[in-house]
CSV table of C-alpha atoms in Angstrom, one decimal:
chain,number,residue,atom,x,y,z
A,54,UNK,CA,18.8,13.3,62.7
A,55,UNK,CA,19.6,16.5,64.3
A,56,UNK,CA,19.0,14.3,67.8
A,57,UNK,CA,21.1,11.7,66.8
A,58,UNK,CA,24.5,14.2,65.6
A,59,UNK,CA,24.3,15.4,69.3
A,60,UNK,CA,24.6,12.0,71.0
A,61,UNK,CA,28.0,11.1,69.4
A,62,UNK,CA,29.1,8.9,72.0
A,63,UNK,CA,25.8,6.4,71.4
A,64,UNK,CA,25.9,6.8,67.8
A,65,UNK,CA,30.0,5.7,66.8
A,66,UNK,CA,29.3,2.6,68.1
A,67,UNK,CA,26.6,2.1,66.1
A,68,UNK,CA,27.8,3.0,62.8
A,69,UNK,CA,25.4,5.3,61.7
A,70,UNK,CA,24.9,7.2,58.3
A,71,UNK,CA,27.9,9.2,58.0
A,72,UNK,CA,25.8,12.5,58.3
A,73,UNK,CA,25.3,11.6,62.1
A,74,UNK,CA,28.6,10.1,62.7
A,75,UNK,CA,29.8,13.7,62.1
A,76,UNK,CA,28.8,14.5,65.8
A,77,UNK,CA,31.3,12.0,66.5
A,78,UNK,CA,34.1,14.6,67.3
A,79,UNK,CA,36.9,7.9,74.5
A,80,UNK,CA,37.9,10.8,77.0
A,81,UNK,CA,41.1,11.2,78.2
A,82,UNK,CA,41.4,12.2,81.4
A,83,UNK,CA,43.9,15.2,82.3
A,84,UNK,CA,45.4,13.6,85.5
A,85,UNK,CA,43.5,15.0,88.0
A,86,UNK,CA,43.4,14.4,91.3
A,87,UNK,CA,40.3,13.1,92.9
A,88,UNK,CA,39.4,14.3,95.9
A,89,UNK,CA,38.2,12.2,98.6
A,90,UNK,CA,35.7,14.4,100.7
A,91,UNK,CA,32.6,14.1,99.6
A,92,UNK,CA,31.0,17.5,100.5
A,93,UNK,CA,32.9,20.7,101.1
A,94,UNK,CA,30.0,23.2,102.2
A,95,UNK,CA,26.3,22.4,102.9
A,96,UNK,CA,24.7,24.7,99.8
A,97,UNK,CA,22.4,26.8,99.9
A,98,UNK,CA,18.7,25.4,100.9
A,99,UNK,CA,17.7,25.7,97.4
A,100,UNK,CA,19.9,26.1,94.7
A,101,UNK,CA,18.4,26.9,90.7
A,102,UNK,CA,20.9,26.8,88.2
A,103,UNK,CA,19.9,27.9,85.0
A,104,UNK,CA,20.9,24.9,82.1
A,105,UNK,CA,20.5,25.1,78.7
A,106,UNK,CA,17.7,27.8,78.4
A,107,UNK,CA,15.5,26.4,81.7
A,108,UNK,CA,15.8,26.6,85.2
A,109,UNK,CA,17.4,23.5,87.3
A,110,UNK,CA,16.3,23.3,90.8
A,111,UNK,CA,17.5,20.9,93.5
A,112,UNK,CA,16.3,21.4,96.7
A,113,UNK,CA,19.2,19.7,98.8
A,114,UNK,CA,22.4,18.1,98.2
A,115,UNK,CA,21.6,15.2,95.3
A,116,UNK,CA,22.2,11.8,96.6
A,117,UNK,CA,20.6,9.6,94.1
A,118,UNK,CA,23.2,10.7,91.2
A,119,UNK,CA,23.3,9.0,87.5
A,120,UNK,CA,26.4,9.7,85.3
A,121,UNK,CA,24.5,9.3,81.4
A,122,UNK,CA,28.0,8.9,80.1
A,123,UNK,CA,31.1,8.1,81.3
A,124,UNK,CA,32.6,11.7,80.7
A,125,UNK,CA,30.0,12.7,83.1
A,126,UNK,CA,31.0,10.0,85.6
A,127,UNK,CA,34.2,10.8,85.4
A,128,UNK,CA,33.5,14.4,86.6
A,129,UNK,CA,31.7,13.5,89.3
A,130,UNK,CA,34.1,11.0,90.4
A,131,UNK,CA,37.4,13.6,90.7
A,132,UNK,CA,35.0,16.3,92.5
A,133,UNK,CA,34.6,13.8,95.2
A,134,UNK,CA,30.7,12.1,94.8
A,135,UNK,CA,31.4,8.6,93.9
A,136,UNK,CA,29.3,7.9,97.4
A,137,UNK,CA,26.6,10.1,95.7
A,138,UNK,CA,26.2,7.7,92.5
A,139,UNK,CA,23.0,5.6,92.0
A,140,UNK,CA,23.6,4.7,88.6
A,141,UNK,CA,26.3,5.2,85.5
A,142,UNK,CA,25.2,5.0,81.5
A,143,UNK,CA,26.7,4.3,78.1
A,144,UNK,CA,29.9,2.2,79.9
A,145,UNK,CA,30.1,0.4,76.3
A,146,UNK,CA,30.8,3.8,75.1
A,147,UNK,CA,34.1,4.4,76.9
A,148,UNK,CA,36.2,3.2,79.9
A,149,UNK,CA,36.6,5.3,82.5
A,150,UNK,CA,40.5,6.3,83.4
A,151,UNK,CA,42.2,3.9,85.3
A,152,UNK,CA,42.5,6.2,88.1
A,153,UNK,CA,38.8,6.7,89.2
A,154,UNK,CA,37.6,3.4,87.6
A,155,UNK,CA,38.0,1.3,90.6
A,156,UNK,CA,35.6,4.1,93.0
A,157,UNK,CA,32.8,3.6,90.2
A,158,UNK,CA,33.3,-0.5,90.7
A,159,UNK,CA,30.4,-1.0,92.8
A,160,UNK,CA,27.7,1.5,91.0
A,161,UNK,CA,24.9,0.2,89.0
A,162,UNK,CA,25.5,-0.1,85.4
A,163,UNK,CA,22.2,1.1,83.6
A,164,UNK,CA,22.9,0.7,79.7
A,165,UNK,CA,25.9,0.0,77.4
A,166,UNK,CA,26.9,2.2,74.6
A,167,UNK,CA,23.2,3.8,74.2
A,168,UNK,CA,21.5,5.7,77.1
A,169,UNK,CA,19.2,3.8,79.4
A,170,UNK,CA,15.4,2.9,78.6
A,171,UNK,CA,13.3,4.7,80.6
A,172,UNK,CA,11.9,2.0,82.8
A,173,UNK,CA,16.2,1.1,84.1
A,174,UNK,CA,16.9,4.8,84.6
A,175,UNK,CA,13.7,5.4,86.6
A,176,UNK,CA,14.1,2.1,88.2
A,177,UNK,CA,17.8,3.4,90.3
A,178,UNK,CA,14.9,6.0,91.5
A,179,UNK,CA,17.5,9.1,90.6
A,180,UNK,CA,17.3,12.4,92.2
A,181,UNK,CA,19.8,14.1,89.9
A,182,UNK,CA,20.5,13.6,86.2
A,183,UNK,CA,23.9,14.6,84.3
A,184,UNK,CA,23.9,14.4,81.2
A,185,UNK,CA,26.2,15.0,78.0
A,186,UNK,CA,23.5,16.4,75.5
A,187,UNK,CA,19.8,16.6,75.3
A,188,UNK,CA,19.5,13.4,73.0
A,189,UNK,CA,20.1,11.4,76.1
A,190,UNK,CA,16.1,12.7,77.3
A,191,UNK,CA,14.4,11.5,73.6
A,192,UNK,CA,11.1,10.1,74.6
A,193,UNK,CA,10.8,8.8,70.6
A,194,UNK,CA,13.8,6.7,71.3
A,195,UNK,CA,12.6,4.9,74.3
A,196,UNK,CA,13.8,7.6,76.9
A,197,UNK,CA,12.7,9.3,79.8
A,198,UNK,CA,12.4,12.6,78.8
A,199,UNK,CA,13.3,15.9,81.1
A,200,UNK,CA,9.7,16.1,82.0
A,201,UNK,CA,9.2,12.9,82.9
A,202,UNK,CA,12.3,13.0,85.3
A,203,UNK,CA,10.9,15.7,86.8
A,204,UNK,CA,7.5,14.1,87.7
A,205,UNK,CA,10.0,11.6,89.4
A,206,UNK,CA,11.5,13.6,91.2
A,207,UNK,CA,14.8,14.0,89.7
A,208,UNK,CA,16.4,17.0,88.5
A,209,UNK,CA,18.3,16.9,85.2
A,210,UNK,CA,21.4,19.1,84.3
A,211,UNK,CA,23.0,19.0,80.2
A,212,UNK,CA,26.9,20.1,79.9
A,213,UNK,CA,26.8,23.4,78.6
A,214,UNK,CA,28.3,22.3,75.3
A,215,UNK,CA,25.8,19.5,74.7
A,216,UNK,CA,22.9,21.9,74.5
A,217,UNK,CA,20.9,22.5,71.0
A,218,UNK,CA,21.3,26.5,71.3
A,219,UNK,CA,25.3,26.0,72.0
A,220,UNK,CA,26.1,23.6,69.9
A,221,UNK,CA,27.4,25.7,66.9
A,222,UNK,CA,29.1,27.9,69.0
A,223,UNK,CA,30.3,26.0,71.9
A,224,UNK,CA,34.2,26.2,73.4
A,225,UNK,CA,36.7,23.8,75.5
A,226,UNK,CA,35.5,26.5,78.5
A,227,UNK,CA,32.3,25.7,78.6
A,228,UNK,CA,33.2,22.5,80.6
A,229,UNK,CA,34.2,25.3,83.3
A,230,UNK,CA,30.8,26.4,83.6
A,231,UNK,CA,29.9,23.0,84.3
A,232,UNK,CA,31.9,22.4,87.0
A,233,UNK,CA,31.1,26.1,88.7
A,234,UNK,CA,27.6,24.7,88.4
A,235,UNK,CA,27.9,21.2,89.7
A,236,UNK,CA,30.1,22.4,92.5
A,237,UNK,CA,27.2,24.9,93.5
A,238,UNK,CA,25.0,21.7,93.1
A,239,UNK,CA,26.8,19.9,95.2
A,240,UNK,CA,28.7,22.1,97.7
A,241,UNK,CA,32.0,21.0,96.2
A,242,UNK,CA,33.0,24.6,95.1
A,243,UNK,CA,36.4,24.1,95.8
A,244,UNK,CA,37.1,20.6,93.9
A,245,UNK,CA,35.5,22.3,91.0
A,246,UNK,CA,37.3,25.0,91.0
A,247,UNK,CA,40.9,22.9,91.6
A,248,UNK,CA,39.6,21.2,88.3
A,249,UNK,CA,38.7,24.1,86.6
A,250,UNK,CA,42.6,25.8,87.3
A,251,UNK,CA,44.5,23.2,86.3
A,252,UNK,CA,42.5,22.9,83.6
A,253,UNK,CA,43.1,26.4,82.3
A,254,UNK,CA,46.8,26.0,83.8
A,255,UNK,CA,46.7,23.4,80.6
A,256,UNK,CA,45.5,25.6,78.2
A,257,UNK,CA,47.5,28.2,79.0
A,258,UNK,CA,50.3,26.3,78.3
A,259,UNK,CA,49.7,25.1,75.9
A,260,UNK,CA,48.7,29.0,74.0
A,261,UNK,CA,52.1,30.1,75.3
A,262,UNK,CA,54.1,27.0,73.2
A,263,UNK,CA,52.0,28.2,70.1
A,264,UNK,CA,52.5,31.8,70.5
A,265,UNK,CA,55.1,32.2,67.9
A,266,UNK,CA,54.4,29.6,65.5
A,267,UNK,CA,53.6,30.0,62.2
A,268,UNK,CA,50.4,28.8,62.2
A,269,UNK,CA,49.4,25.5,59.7
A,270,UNK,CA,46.6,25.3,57.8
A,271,UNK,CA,44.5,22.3,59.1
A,272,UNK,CA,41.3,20.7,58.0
A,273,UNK,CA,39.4,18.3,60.4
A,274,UNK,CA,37.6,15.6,58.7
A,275,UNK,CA,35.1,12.4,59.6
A,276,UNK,CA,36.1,9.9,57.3
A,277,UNK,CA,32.9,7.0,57.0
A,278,UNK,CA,34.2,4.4,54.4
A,279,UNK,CA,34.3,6.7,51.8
A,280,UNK,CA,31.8,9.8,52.4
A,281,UNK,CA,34.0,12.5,53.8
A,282,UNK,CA,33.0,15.3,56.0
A,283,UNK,CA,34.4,18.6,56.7
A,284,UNK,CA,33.7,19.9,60.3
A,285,UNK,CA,33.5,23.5,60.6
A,286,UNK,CA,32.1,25.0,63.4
A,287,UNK,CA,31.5,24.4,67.2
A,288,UNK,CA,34.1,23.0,70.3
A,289,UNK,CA,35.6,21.1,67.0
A,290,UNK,CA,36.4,24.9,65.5
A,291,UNK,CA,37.6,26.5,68.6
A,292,UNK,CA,40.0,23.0,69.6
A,293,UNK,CA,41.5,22.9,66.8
A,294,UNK,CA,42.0,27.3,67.4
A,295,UNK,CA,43.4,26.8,70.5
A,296,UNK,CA,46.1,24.1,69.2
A,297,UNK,CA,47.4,26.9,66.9
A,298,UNK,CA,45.6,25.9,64.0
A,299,UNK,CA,44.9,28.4,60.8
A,300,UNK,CA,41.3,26.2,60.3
A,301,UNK,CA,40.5,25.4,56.5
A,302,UNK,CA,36.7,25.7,57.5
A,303,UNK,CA,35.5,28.3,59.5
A,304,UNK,CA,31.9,29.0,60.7
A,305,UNK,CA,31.2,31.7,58.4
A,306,UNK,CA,31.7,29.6,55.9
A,307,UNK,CA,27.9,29.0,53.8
A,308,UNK,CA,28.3,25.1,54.2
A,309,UNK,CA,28.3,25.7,58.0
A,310,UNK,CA,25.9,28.2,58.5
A,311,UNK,CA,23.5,26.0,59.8
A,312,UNK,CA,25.6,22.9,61.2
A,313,UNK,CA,28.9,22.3,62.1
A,314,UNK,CA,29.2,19.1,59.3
A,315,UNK,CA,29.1,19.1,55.8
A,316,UNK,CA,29.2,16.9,53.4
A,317,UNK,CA,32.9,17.2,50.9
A,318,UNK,CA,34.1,16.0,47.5
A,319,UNK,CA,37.8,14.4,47.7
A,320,UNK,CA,38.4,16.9,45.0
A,321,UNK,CA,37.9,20.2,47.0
A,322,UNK,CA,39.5,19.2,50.2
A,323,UNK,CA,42.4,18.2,47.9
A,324,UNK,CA,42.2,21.7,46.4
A,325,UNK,CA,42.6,23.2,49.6
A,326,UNK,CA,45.9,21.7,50.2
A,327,UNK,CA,45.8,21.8,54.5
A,328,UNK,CA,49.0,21.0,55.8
A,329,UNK,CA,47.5,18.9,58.6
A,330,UNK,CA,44.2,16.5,59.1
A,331,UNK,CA,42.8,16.1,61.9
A,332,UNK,CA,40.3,13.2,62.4
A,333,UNK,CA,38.3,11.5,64.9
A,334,UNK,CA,38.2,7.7,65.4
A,335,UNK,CA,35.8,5.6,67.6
A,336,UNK,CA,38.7,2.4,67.5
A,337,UNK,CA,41.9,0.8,65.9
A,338,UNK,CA,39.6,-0.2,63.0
A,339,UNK,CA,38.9,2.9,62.5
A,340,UNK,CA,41.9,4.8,62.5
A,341,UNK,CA,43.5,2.5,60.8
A,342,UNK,CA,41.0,2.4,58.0
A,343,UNK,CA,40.7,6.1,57.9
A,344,UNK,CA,44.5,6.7,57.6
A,345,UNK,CA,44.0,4.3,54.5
A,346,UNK,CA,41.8,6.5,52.7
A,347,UNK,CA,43.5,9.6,53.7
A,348,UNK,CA,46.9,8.4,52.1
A,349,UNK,CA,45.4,6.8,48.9
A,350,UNK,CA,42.8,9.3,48.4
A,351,UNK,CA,45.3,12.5,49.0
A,352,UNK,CA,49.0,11.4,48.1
A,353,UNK,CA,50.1,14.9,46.9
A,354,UNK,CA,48.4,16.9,49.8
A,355,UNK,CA,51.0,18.4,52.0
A,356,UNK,CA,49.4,17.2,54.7
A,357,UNK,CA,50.1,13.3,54.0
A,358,UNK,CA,53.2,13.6,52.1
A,359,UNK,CA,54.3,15.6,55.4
A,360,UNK,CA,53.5,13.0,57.1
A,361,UNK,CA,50.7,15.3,59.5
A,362,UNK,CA,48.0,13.1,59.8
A,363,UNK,CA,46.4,13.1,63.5
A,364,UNK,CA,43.6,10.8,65.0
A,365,UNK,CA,41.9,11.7,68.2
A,366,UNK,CA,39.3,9.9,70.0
A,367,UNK,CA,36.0,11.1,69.2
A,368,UNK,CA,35.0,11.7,72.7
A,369,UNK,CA,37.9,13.7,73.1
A,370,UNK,CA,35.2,16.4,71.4
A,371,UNK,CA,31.9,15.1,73.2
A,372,UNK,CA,31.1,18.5,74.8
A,373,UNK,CA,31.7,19.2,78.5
A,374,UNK,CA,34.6,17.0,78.9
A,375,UNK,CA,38.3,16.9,80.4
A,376,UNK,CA,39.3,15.2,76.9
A,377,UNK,CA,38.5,19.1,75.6
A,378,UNK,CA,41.1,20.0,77.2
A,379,UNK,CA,43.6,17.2,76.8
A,380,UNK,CA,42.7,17.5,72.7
A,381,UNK,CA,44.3,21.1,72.7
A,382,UNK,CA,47.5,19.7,73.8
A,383,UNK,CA,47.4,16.3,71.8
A,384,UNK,CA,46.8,18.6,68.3
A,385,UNK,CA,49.2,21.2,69.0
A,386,UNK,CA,52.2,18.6,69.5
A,387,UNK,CA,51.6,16.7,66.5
A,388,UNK,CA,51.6,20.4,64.6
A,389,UNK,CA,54.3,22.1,66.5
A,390,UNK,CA,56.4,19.0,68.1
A,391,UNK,CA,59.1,21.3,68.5
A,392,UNK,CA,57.1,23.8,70.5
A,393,UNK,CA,57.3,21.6,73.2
């Protein structure tokens, strides 16, 4: 189960038991440009790039690249390696942004919304791997595992946020150390580290228009039918931080010592009275059926009689993407409108 809460982008469209769904929390991208050079800089003759508590070592320049989600794709497409693509994964999960859609038209499509089998992702013959968490390599689920990759031939590289260790603790920067490390990878240093500045130019902004706000107390919740969850820890925690938010569940909290989920009555969310929800949706359905609940459920909570009830796509906090970054902004304007 622990597999399946890190692989929220296979598991929403699924409709999984509420407990996994809580790792649900479609990118958007932040506008940035793509660059059309391929390769900047020939690195170094071997480069070993250490990625999620092992060492990742490519020996030359991948050019046999698979994008395991499109958030992954997405990245490689703006730091210039469409040409470097062999294969892209889990396209059910999420289109990619209009603006780099049409350079990924002619890639192999291996999988929909789940990863690949193991027989079509070793069948593009991959050199290079990039993936959004470690559920992606599950042998149990019909996956080629890391080792197996390797015996192929193919080096494999998890965003920061997506690995087990990090996953309590992880933060909207981690998707920088990504792209430091995939533009070492690659010899794109300086696309990465375009993305990487306007990026933080975007969070910075958006930490100056909260400065002097009085700061809202906000819950973020994963509403499935009608088991509600309370996320309290992880890139969920420090988005929601970063938007100006005065969180109703914190990490050192006791229900969120261990994960980032737990499991809440109606009655003690209600108790806490947040002035804002935040929630994450996979579709229309969704949002539409969790701002249902919300309003019936909690008609006396500040929060809905206020009128503060914001959806976000539930990739937007898939760690080690742009839609990270975009989140902040998104959250802070419908708390602070007048901020900006």
């Amino acid at each position: 189960m622990r597999d399946l809460l890190m692989n929220a982008a296979s598991a929403a469209p699924a409709r999984l038991a509420p407990a996994a769904l809580a790792g649900v929390l479609l990118l958007t991208g932040c506008g940035s440009a793509v660059r059309s050079t391929t390769s900047e800089s020939e690195p170094a003759e071997s480069v070993t790039i250490e990625n999620c508590g092992r060492d990742v070592v490519v020996d030359d320049v991948p050019g046999a690249v698979v994008g395991m989600h499109p958030a992954q794709t997405e990245l490689l497409l703006r730091l210039g390696l469409a040409d470097h693509l062999a294969g892209q994964a889990q396209t059910g999960a999420q289109a990619l942004p209009d603006d780099v859609a049409g350079l990924a038209a002619d890639v192999p499509v291996i999988g929909d919304v789940m990863p690949p089998s193991r027989e079509d992702l070793l069948a593009v013959e991959p050199d290079f791997v990039y993936s959004p968490t470690t559920y992606e390599f599950t042998a149990e689920q019909g996956f080629a595992s890391i080792d197996q990759l390797d015996q192929a031939g193919a080096a494999v590289y998890v965003a920061t946020g997506g690995c087990a260790e990090r996953r309590m603790g992880g933060e909207v920067t981690d998707l920088f150390t990504d792209l430091e490390n995939i533009g070492t990878i690659f010899g794109v240093e300086g696309a990465a580290a375009d993305l990487i500045a306007q990026s933080q130019a975007d969070l910075d902004e958006v930490e100056a228009a909260v400065a002097a706000v009085e700061p809202l107390r906000v819950a973020q919740v994963y509403v499935d039918g009608t088991t509600l969850q309370a996320i309290g820890a992880g890139i969920e925690y420090d988005i929601l931080s970063r938007a100006g938010a005065d969180n109703v569940y914190r990490p050192d909290q006791a229900a969120f010592a261990d994960f980032f989920a737990a499991t809440v009555t109606p009655e003690s969310l209600a108790a806490e009275e947040p002035d804002a929800l935040v929630f994450s949706v996979y579709d229309e359905a969704h949002e539409t059926a969790t701002r249902e609940y919300l309003e019936t459920t909690f008609p006396d909570m500040p929060a809905v009689r206020e009128g503060r009830l914001i959806a976000v796509s539930s990739s937007d906090v898939f760690p080690g993407t742009l839609g990270n970054v975009a989140i902040v902004r998104q959250i802070a304007e419908g708390l602070y409108p007048d901020a900006f």
